[in-house]
Amino acid sequence: MTKEFTLDPVINTDVNKEFKQDEYVPLKKEVYVKAADAMSDKGYEEAYLGDTIRAKMKRDKKRFWAGDNISDYVREEDIPKLIDEATEAFETVLDRLLIDRENDPNSHGTARRLAKMYFNEIMSGRYDPAPDATAFPNDSADRYEGMLVVRSELRSMCSHHHQPVSGVAYIGIIAAQKLIGLSKYTRIAQWCARRGTLQEELANDIAKEIMKATDAKDVGVYVQAVHGCCENRGIMAHSSLTQTTVLKGAFKDDMGTKKEFFDNIKLQQDFAPR
Ligand SMILES: [Zn+2]
């Protein structure tokens, strides 16, 4: 027996299609709101908050992939409500997996634990605004002109299977007119990592955000990580290590800078191997 598959009306709306005033969009079972209401900022009380936020992002053509930060659309005070809604959805997932969440003491409360973990921990980099990285001027006569290489521990997860990704990022930078505190490099890297990512995208995102925070044009990011995807499932390879490199400015164009970056990484690895 096959059941007819119904497309999610919010996600599958054609973004290029203009909504008409009298068109109705189903937001929740048996609750229909006028498209105009769903698309307006006032939202709709009876619908899921998550659906209202998705409708706004679609209206604005804002991309909301697993690796995207959507903090402009999610207020801090929305999080408890979104956790409640995700809890309800995870309960359904556990039911469909035929797990007795009523009598199994270990599965009791798992739906809420999952919802909280996604919002507050493993995907927090999607909902939290960028870490505050106060910049200090680096424009005096004796300004620092050398290369800085920061080693940042990363915990992330793959967008495909939601399996853990763990590793380190080496962030190299040739200081521009401003400097940020050393811990900020790691905060920015972790903020980029706490989402559903692909390692290739992650290295790119870190480079982009570091450039934004420092105004530096010369930035290199080298990420090496092991993937739960390859270790816990699929090929079950326990020693799979993936390396990705993103080089910008002098790191890309100047062989000396590039070599210094990788020599520094080698020194760091000898000092703190993993
Ligand atoms: Zn995966």
PDB file of C-alpha atoms and ligand atoms in Angstrom:
ATOM      1  CA  MET A   1       0.000   0.000   0.000  1.00  0.00           C
ATOM      2  CA  THR A   2       1.477   3.288  -0.965  1.00  0.00           C
ATOM      3  CA  LYS A   3       0.593   6.516   0.675  1.00  0.00           C
ATOM      4  CA  GLU A   4       0.417   9.654  -1.346  1.00  0.00           C
ATOM      5  CA  PHE A   5       3.400  11.877  -0.593  1.00  0.00           C
ATOM      6  CA  THR A   6       2.460  15.460   0.127  1.00  0.00           C
ATOM      7  CA  LEU A   7       5.071  18.099  -0.514  1.00  0.00           C
ATOM      8  CA  ASP A   8       5.780  20.509   2.300  1.00  0.00           C
ATOM      9  CA  PRO A   9       3.824  23.576   1.165  1.00  0.00           C
ATOM     10  CA  VAL A  10       6.196  26.117   2.692  1.00  0.00           C
ATOM     11  CA  ILE A  11       9.454  24.575   1.515  1.00  0.00           C
ATOM     12  CA  ASN A  12       8.168  23.646  -1.906  1.00  0.00           C
ATOM     13  CA  THR A  13       6.606  26.925  -2.836  1.00  0.00           C
ATOM     14  CA  ASP A  14       8.083  28.219  -6.049  1.00  0.00           C
ATOM     15  CA  VAL A  15      10.180  31.168  -4.868  1.00  0.00           C
ATOM     16  CA  ASN A  16       9.735  32.964  -8.133  1.00  0.00           C
ATOM     17  CA  LYS A  17       6.002  32.787  -7.964  1.00  0.00           C
ATOM     18  CA  GLU A  18       4.289  35.873  -6.616  1.00  0.00           C
ATOM     19  CA  PHE A  19       1.694  35.268  -3.939  1.00  0.00           C
ATOM     20  CA  LYS A  20      -1.782  36.546  -4.660  1.00  0.00           C
ATOM     21  CA  GLN A  21      -3.791  38.229  -1.936  1.00  0.00           C
ATOM     22  CA  ASP A  22      -6.508  35.566  -1.991  1.00  0.00           C
ATOM     23  CA  GLU A  23      -4.199  32.580  -2.098  1.00  0.00           C
ATOM     24  CA  TYR A  24      -4.176  30.344   0.996  1.00  0.00           C
ATOM     25  CA  VAL A  25      -1.157  28.465   2.302  1.00  0.00           C
ATOM     26  CA  PRO A  26      -1.558  25.500   4.660  1.00  0.00           C
ATOM     27  CA  LEU A  27       0.774  26.048   7.610  1.00  0.00           C
ATOM     28  CA  LYS A  28      -0.450  23.380  10.008  1.00  0.00           C
ATOM     29  CA  LYS A  29      -2.923  20.584   9.810  1.00  0.00           C
ATOM     30  CA  GLU A  30      -6.352  22.168   9.437  1.00  0.00           C
ATOM     31  CA  VAL A  31      -5.041  25.641  10.062  1.00  0.00           C
ATOM     32  CA  TYR A  32      -4.909  27.786   6.963  1.00  0.00           C
ATOM     33  CA  VAL A  33      -3.748  31.347   6.865  1.00  0.00           C
ATOM     34  CA  LYS A  34      -3.822  33.856   4.102  1.00  0.00           C
ATOM     35  CA  ALA A  35      -0.571  33.852   2.208  1.00  0.00           C
ATOM     36  CA  ALA A  36      -0.310  37.571   2.814  1.00  0.00           C
ATOM     37  CA  ASP A  37      -0.390  36.987   6.604  1.00  0.00           C
ATOM     38  CA  ALA A  38       2.153  34.204   6.472  1.00  0.00           C
ATOM     39  CA  MET A  39       4.444  36.406   4.429  1.00  0.00           C
ATOM     40  CA  SER A  40       4.121  39.443   6.653  1.00  0.00           C
ATOM     41  CA  ASP A  41       6.242  40.193   9.704  1.00  0.00           C
ATOM     42  CA  LYS A  42       3.320  39.966  12.088  1.00  0.00           C
ATOM     43  CA  GLY A  43       3.393  36.198  11.727  1.00  0.00           C
ATOM     44  CA  TYR A  44       0.493  34.061  12.736  1.00  0.00           C
ATOM     45  CA  GLU A  45      -0.306  32.975  16.263  1.00  0.00           C
ATOM     46  CA  GLU A  46      -1.913  29.613  15.550  1.00  0.00           C
ATOM     47  CA  ALA A  47       0.740  28.352  13.174  1.00  0.00           C
ATOM     48  CA  TYR A  48       4.086  26.878  14.065  1.00  0.00           C
ATOM     49  CA  LEU A  49       6.605  29.612  14.731  1.00  0.00           C
ATOM     50  CA  GLY A  50       9.105  27.616  12.656  1.00  0.00           C
ATOM     51  CA  ASP A  51       6.763  27.784   9.650  1.00  0.00           C
ATOM     52  CA  THR A  52       6.292  31.518  10.034  1.00  0.00           C
ATOM     53  CA  ILE A  53      10.066  32.024  10.132  1.00  0.00           C
ATOM     54  CA  ARG A  54      10.535  29.794   7.080  1.00  0.00           C
ATOM     55  CA  ALA A  55       7.857  31.740   5.209  1.00  0.00           C
ATOM     56  CA  LYS A  56       9.654  35.015   5.981  1.00  0.00           C
ATOM     57  CA  MET A  57      12.985  33.625   4.778  1.00  0.00           C
ATOM     58  CA  LYS A  58      11.360  32.412   1.577  1.00  0.00           C
ATOM     59  CA  ARG A  59       9.707  35.787   1.098  1.00  0.00           C
ATOM     60  CA  ASP A  60      13.112  37.480   1.409  1.00  0.00           C
ATOM     61  CA  LYS A  61      14.827  34.802  -0.714  1.00  0.00           C
ATOM     62  CA  LYS A  62      17.116  34.177   2.251  1.00  0.00           C
ATOM     63  CA  ARG A  63      18.976  30.877   1.911  1.00  0.00           C
ATOM     64  CA  PHE A  64      18.527  28.641   4.967  1.00  0.00           C
ATOM     65  CA  TRP A  65      20.610  25.569   4.252  1.00  0.00           C
ATOM     66  CA  ALA A  66      22.059  23.554   7.150  1.00  0.00           C
ATOM     67  CA  GLY A  67      25.317  25.490   6.997  1.00  0.00           C
ATOM     68  CA  ASP A  68      23.734  28.955   6.834  1.00  0.00           C
ATOM     69  CA  ASN A  69      23.455  31.370   9.728  1.00  0.00           C
ATOM     70  CA  ILE A  70      19.853  32.583  10.111  1.00  0.00           C
ATOM     71  CA  SER A  71      20.240  34.697  13.241  1.00  0.00           C
ATOM     72  CA  ASP A  72      18.644  37.701  11.490  1.00  0.00           C
ATOM     73  CA  TYR A  73      15.375  35.754  11.486  1.00  0.00           C
ATOM     74  CA  VAL A  74      15.483  33.974  14.850  1.00  0.00           C
ATOM     75  CA  ARG A  75      15.290  36.031  18.010  1.00  0.00           C
ATOM     76  CA  GLU A  76      16.779  34.664  21.237  1.00  0.00           C
ATOM     77  CA  GLU A  77      13.298  34.583  22.783  1.00  0.00           C
ATOM     78  CA  ASP A  78      12.051  32.398  19.888  1.00  0.00           C
ATOM     79  CA  ILE A  79      14.367  29.523  20.807  1.00  0.00           C
ATOM     80  CA  PRO A  80      12.258  27.946  23.629  1.00  0.00           C
ATOM     81  CA  LYS A  81       9.197  27.876  21.327  1.00  0.00           C
ATOM     82  CA  LEU A  82      11.240  26.410  18.461  1.00  0.00           C
ATOM     83  CA  ILE A  83      12.596  23.751  20.857  1.00  0.00           C
ATOM     84  CA  ASP A  84       9.002  22.865  21.876  1.00  0.00           C
ATOM     85  CA  GLU A  85       8.039  22.494  18.214  1.00  0.00           C
ATOM     86  CA  ALA A  86      11.107  20.394  17.383  1.00  0.00           C
ATOM     87  CA  THR A  87      10.424  18.194  20.455  1.00  0.00           C
ATOM     88  CA  GLU A  88       6.990  17.375  19.045  1.00  0.00           C
ATOM     89  CA  ALA A  89       8.575  16.494  15.704  1.00  0.00           C
ATOM     90  CA  PHE A  90      11.301  14.320  17.282  1.00  0.00           C
ATOM     91  CA  GLU A  91       8.606  12.463  19.257  1.00  0.00           C
ATOM     92  CA  THR A  92       7.056  11.541  15.916  1.00  0.00           C
ATOM     93  CA  VAL A  93      10.440  10.377  14.590  1.00  0.00           C
ATOM     94  CA  LEU A  94      10.943   8.119  17.642  1.00  0.00           C
ATOM     95  CA  ASP A  95       7.424   6.744  17.240  1.00  0.00           C
ATOM     96  CA  ARG A  96       8.069   5.995  13.586  1.00  0.00           C
ATOM     97  CA  LEU A  97      11.314   4.235  14.557  1.00  0.00           C
ATOM     98  CA  LEU A  98       9.155   2.053  16.852  1.00  0.00           C
ATOM     99  CA  ILE A  99      10.988   3.123  20.002  1.00  0.00           C
ATOM    100  CA  ASP A 100       8.851   2.933  23.137  1.00  0.00           C
ATOM    101  CA  ARG A 101       9.481   6.409  24.485  1.00  0.00           C
ATOM    102  CA  GLU A 102       6.745   5.994  27.123  1.00  0.00           C
ATOM    103  CA  ASN A 103       8.144   2.917  28.898  1.00  0.00           C
ATOM    104  CA  ASP A 104      11.839   2.901  28.008  1.00  0.00           C
ATOM    105  CA  PRO A 105      13.350   5.109  30.745  1.00  0.00           C
ATOM    106  CA  ASN A 106      16.306   5.994  28.511  1.00  0.00           C
ATOM    107  CA  SER A 107      14.101   7.134  25.656  1.00  0.00           C
ATOM    108  CA  HIS A 108      11.767   9.087  27.878  1.00  0.00           C
ATOM    109  CA  GLY A 109      12.678  12.727  27.292  1.00  0.00           C
ATOM    110  CA  THR A 110      14.955  11.917  24.349  1.00  0.00           C
ATOM    111  CA  ALA A 111      12.867  13.989  21.932  1.00  0.00           C
ATOM    112  CA  ARG A 112      13.343  17.106  24.054  1.00  0.00           C
ATOM    113  CA  ARG A 113      17.028  16.339  24.626  1.00  0.00           C
ATOM    114  CA  LEU A 114      17.506  16.093  20.862  1.00  0.00           C
ATOM    115  CA  ALA A 115      15.642  19.343  20.198  1.00  0.00           C
ATOM    116  CA  LYS A 116      17.673  21.218  22.832  1.00  0.00           C
ATOM    117  CA  MET A 117      20.938  19.715  21.616  1.00  0.00           C
ATOM    118  CA  TYR A 118      20.305  20.830  18.035  1.00  0.00           C
ATOM    119  CA  PHE A 119      19.375  24.400  18.914  1.00  0.00           C
ATOM    120  CA  ASN A 120      21.751  25.025  21.819  1.00  0.00           C
ATOM    121  CA  GLU A 121      24.760  22.922  20.885  1.00  0.00           C
ATOM    122  CA  ILE A 122      25.430  21.088  17.642  1.00  0.00           C
ATOM    123  CA  MET A 123      23.664  23.604  15.391  1.00  0.00           C
ATOM    124  CA  SER A 124      23.943  26.704  17.566  1.00  0.00           C
ATOM    125  CA  GLY A 125      26.084  28.425  14.919  1.00  0.00           C
ATOM    126  CA  ARG A 126      22.986  28.684  12.715  1.00  0.00           C
ATOM    127  CA  TYR A 127      20.945  30.605  15.294  1.00  0.00           C
ATOM    128  CA  ASP A 128      23.550  32.622  17.233  1.00  0.00           C
ATOM    129  CA  PRO A 129      24.767  35.933  15.813  1.00  0.00           C
ATOM    130  CA  ALA A 130      28.469  36.221  14.975  1.00  0.00           C
ATOM    131  CA  PRO A 131      30.739  36.303  18.042  1.00  0.00           C
ATOM    132  CA  ASP A 132      31.698  39.793  19.061  1.00  0.00           C
ATOM    133  CA  ALA A 133      35.261  40.242  17.820  1.00  0.00           C
ATOM    134  CA  THR A 134      36.389  43.639  18.977  1.00  0.00           C
ATOM    135  CA  ALA A 135      39.242  44.804  16.778  1.00  0.00           C
ATOM    136  CA  PHE A 136      42.305  46.676  17.979  1.00  0.00           C
ATOM    137  CA  PRO A 137      44.225  49.045  15.722  1.00  0.00           C
ATOM    138  CA  ASN A 138      47.463  47.706  14.275  1.00  0.00           C
ATOM    139  CA  ASP A 139      48.650  50.819  12.511  1.00  0.00           C
ATOM    140  CA  SER A 140      51.489  52.217  14.642  1.00  0.00           C
ATOM    141  CA  ALA A 141      55.094  52.464  13.409  1.00  0.00           C
ATOM    142  CA  ASP A 142      56.039  49.248  15.209  1.00  0.00           C
ATOM    143  CA  ARG A 143      52.953  47.358  14.087  1.00  0.00           C
ATOM    144  CA  TYR A 144      53.043  43.567  13.927  1.00  0.00           C
ATOM    145  CA  GLU A 145      53.659  42.553  10.327  1.00  0.00           C
ATOM    146  CA  GLY A 146      54.356  38.854  10.686  1.00  0.00           C
ATOM    147  CA  MET A 147      52.229  35.800  10.188  1.00  0.00           C
ATOM    148  CA  LEU A 148      49.916  34.590  12.912  1.00  0.00           C
ATOM    149  CA  VAL A 149      48.819  30.951  13.000  1.00  0.00           C
ATOM    150  CA  VAL A 150      46.085  29.898  15.411  1.00  0.00           C
ATOM    151  CA  ARG A 151      45.095  26.302  16.031  1.00  0.00           C
ATOM    152  CA  SER A 152      41.381  25.880  16.743  1.00  0.00           C
ATOM    153  CA  GLU A 153      39.677  22.683  17.853  1.00  0.00           C
ATOM    154  CA  LEU A 154      36.485  22.084  15.910  1.00  0.00           C
ATOM    155  CA  ARG A 155      33.347  20.058  16.486  1.00  0.00           C
ATOM    156  CA  SER A 156      30.893  19.979  13.638  1.00  0.00           C
ATOM    157  CA  MET A 157      28.488  17.620  11.907  1.00  0.00           C
ATOM    158  CA  CYS A 158      27.893  16.628   8.319  1.00  0.00           C
ATOM    159  CA  SER A 159      24.784  17.954   6.625  1.00  0.00           C
ATOM    160  CA  HIS A 160      24.167  14.633   4.899  1.00  0.00           C
ATOM    161  CA  HIS A 161      23.871  12.266   7.860  1.00  0.00           C
ATOM    162  CA  HIS A 162      24.132  14.523  10.929  1.00  0.00           C
ATOM    163  CA  GLN A 163      27.164  12.533  12.034  1.00  0.00           C
ATOM    164  CA  PRO A 164      29.899  14.210  14.078  1.00  0.00           C
ATOM    165  CA  VAL A 165      32.913  15.766  12.438  1.00  0.00           C
ATOM    166  CA  SER A 166      35.839  16.530  14.717  1.00  0.00           C
ATOM    167  CA  GLY A 167      39.165  18.047  14.000  1.00  0.00           C
ATOM    168  CA  VAL A 168      41.253  21.162  13.988  1.00  0.00           C
ATOM    169  CA  ALA A 169      41.508  24.275  11.880  1.00  0.00           C
ATOM    170  CA  TYR A 170      44.793  26.120  11.454  1.00  0.00           C
ATOM    171  CA  ILE A 171      44.046  29.743  10.702  1.00  0.00           C
ATOM    172  CA  GLY A 172      46.895  31.764   9.228  1.00  0.00           C
ATOM    173  CA  ILE A 173      46.742  35.495   8.759  1.00  0.00           C
ATOM    174  CA  ILE A 174      49.073  38.329   7.900  1.00  0.00           C
ATOM    175  CA  ALA A 175      47.836  41.139  10.087  1.00  0.00           C
ATOM    176  CA  ALA A 176      46.191  44.083   8.380  1.00  0.00           C
ATOM    177  CA  GLN A 177      45.307  47.418   9.987  1.00  0.00           C
ATOM    178  CA  LYS A 178      43.447  45.777  12.827  1.00  0.00           C
ATOM    179  CA  LEU A 179      43.891  42.785  15.110  1.00  0.00           C
ATOM    180  CA  ILE A 180      41.362  40.717  17.016  1.00  0.00           C
ATOM    181  CA  GLY A 181      41.936  38.883  20.296  1.00  0.00           C
ATOM    182  CA  LEU A 182      43.537  35.450  19.863  1.00  0.00           C
ATOM    183  CA  SER A 183      40.566  33.582  21.334  1.00  0.00           C
ATOM    184  CA  LYS A 184      38.308  35.245  18.748  1.00  0.00           C
ATOM    185  CA  TYR A 185      39.784  33.214  15.906  1.00  0.00           C
ATOM    186  CA  THR A 186      38.665  30.035  17.624  1.00  0.00           C
ATOM    187  CA  ARG A 187      35.284  31.513  18.557  1.00  0.00           C
ATOM    188  CA  ILE A 188      34.658  32.441  14.928  1.00  0.00           C
ATOM    189  CA  ALA A 189      35.827  29.011  13.703  1.00  0.00           C
ATOM    190  CA  GLN A 190      33.558  27.230  16.203  1.00  0.00           C
ATOM    191  CA  TRP A 191      30.618  29.460  15.309  1.00  0.00           C
ATOM    192  CA  CYS A 192      31.092  28.402  11.650  1.00  0.00           C
ATOM    193  CA  ALA A 193      31.479  24.746  12.650  1.00  0.00           C
ATOM    194  CA  ARG A 194      28.397  24.459  14.885  1.00  0.00           C
ATOM    195  CA  ARG A 195      26.116  23.866  11.913  1.00  0.00           C
ATOM    196  CA  GLY A 196      25.475  21.160   9.386  1.00  0.00           C
ATOM    197  CA  THR A 197      28.492  21.479   7.130  1.00  0.00           C
ATOM    198  CA  LEU A 198      30.613  19.988   4.435  1.00  0.00           C
ATOM    199  CA  GLN A 199      34.291  20.227   5.304  1.00  0.00           C
ATOM    200  CA  GLU A 200      35.023  22.071   2.037  1.00  0.00           C
ATOM    201  CA  GLU A 201      32.373  24.671   2.887  1.00  0.00           C
ATOM    202  CA  LEU A 202      33.534  24.908   6.477  1.00  0.00           C
ATOM    203  CA  ALA A 203      37.091  25.904   5.504  1.00  0.00           C
ATOM    204  CA  ASN A 204      35.657  28.510   3.129  1.00  0.00           C
ATOM    205  CA  ASP A 205      33.255  29.896   5.734  1.00  0.00           C
ATOM    206  CA  ILE A 206      36.016  30.238   8.336  1.00  0.00           C
ATOM    207  CA  ALA A 207      38.266  32.081   5.852  1.00  0.00           C
ATOM    208  CA  LYS A 208      35.414  34.401   4.847  1.00  0.00           C
ATOM    209  CA  GLU A 209      34.441  35.262   8.441  1.00  0.00           C
ATOM    210  CA  ILE A 210      38.059  35.810   9.546  1.00  0.00           C
ATOM    211  CA  MET A 211      38.556  38.175   6.598  1.00  0.00           C
ATOM    212  CA  LYS A 212      35.364  40.012   7.540  1.00  0.00           C
ATOM    213  CA  ALA A 213      36.359  40.382  11.212  1.00  0.00           C
ATOM    214  CA  THR A 214      39.937  41.512  10.552  1.00  0.00           C
ATOM    215  CA  ASP A 215      39.800  43.247   7.139  1.00  0.00           C
ATOM    216  CA  ALA A 216      42.811  41.081   6.215  1.00  0.00           C
ATOM    217  CA  LYS A 217      43.201  39.988   2.595  1.00  0.00           C
ATOM    218  CA  ASP A 218      45.923  37.438   3.311  1.00  0.00           C
ATOM    219  CA  VAL A 219      44.324  34.479   5.049  1.00  0.00           C
ATOM    220  CA  GLY A 220      44.899  30.732   4.951  1.00  0.00           C
ATOM    221  CA  VAL A 221      42.727  28.060   6.535  1.00  0.00           C
ATOM    222  CA  TYR A 222      43.721  24.412   6.770  1.00  0.00           C
ATOM    223  CA  VAL A 223      41.207  21.989   8.281  1.00  0.00           C
ATOM    224  CA  GLN A 224      41.808  18.354   9.094  1.00  0.00           C
ATOM    225  CA  ALA A 225      39.007  16.292  10.510  1.00  0.00           C
ATOM    226  CA  VAL A 226      37.661  12.806  10.994  1.00  0.00           C
ATOM    227  CA  HIS A 227      34.103  12.129   9.945  1.00  0.00           C
ATOM    228  CA  GLY A 228      31.562  10.051  11.833  1.00  0.00           C
ATOM    229  CA  CYS A 229      30.037   9.496   8.423  1.00  0.00           C
ATOM    230  CA  CYS A 230      32.978   7.346   7.383  1.00  0.00           C
ATOM    231  CA  GLU A 231      33.673   5.841  10.819  1.00  0.00           C
ATOM    232  CA  ASN A 232      30.208   4.870  12.105  1.00  0.00           C
ATOM    233  CA  ARG A 233      28.502   3.923   8.890  1.00  0.00           C
ATOM    234  CA  GLY A 234      29.182   3.502   5.181  1.00  0.00           C
ATOM    235  CA  ILE A 235      32.773   2.375   4.711  1.00  0.00           C
ATOM    236  CA  MET A 236      33.372   2.123   8.520  1.00  0.00           C
ATOM    237  CA  ALA A 237      36.904   3.394   8.092  1.00  0.00           C
ATOM    238  CA  HIS A 238      38.400   4.239  11.460  1.00  0.00           C
ATOM    239  CA  SER A 239      41.356   6.225  10.331  1.00  0.00           C
ATOM    240  CA  SER A 240      39.852   8.402   7.649  1.00  0.00           C
ATOM    241  CA  LEU A 241      41.266  11.883   7.813  1.00  0.00           C
ATOM    242  CA  THR A 242      40.126  14.615   5.466  1.00  0.00           C
ATOM    243  CA  GLN A 243      42.156  17.720   4.778  1.00  0.00           C
ATOM    244  CA  THR A 244      40.938  20.911   3.153  1.00  0.00           C
ATOM    245  CA  THR A 245      42.837  24.104   2.453  1.00  0.00           C
ATOM    246  CA  VAL A 246      41.591  27.553   1.514  1.00  0.00           C
ATOM    247  CA  LEU A 247      44.233  30.138   0.603  1.00  0.00           C
ATOM    248  CA  LYS A 248      43.592  33.822  -0.031  1.00  0.00           C
ATOM    249  CA  GLY A 249      45.851  36.685  -1.085  1.00  0.00           C
ATOM    250  CA  ALA A 250      49.553  36.158  -0.367  1.00  0.00           C
ATOM    251  CA  PHE A 251      48.854  32.676   1.013  1.00  0.00           C
ATOM    252  CA  LYS A 252      47.749  31.728  -2.466  1.00  0.00           C
ATOM    253  CA  ASP A 253      50.011  33.849  -4.654  1.00  0.00           C
ATOM    254  CA  ASP A 254      53.287  33.981  -2.741  1.00  0.00           C
ATOM    255  CA  MET A 255      55.166  30.690  -2.463  1.00  0.00           C
ATOM    256  CA  GLY A 256      57.200  31.920   0.530  1.00  0.00           C
ATOM    257  CA  THR A 257      54.052  32.796   2.513  1.00  0.00           C
ATOM    258  CA  LYS A 258      52.421  29.520   1.600  1.00  0.00           C
ATOM    259  CA  LYS A 259      55.492  27.555   2.711  1.00  0.00           C
ATOM    260  CA  GLU A 260      55.746  29.508   5.986  1.00  0.00           C
ATOM    261  CA  PHE A 261      52.072  28.705   6.696  1.00  0.00           C
ATOM    262  CA  PHE A 262      52.529  24.973   6.179  1.00  0.00           C
ATOM    263  CA  ASP A 263      55.842  24.963   8.089  1.00  0.00           C
ATOM    264  CA  ASN A 264      54.002  26.614  10.994  1.00  0.00           C
ATOM    265  CA  ILE A 265      51.266  23.996  10.827  1.00  0.00           C
ATOM    266  CA  LYS A 266      53.936  21.287  10.920  1.00  0.00           C
ATOM    267  CA  LEU A 267      55.519  22.928  13.994  1.00  0.00           C
ATOM    268  CA  GLN A 268      52.108  23.125  15.681  1.00  0.00           C
ATOM    269  CA  GLN A 269      51.428  19.472  14.921  1.00  0.00           C
ATOM    270  CA  ASP A 270      54.794  18.415  16.344  1.00  0.00           C
ATOM    271  CA  PHE A 271      53.950  20.421  19.466  1.00  0.00           C
ATOM    272  CA  ALA A 272      50.353  19.235  19.825  1.00  0.00           C
ATOM    273  CA  PRO A 273      49.895  16.186  17.620  1.00  0.00           C
ATOM    274  CA  ARG A 274      46.523  14.713  16.844  1.00  0.00           C
TER     275      ARG A 274
HETATM  276 ZN    ZN B   1      27.568  12.407   6.095  1.00  0.00          ZN
END
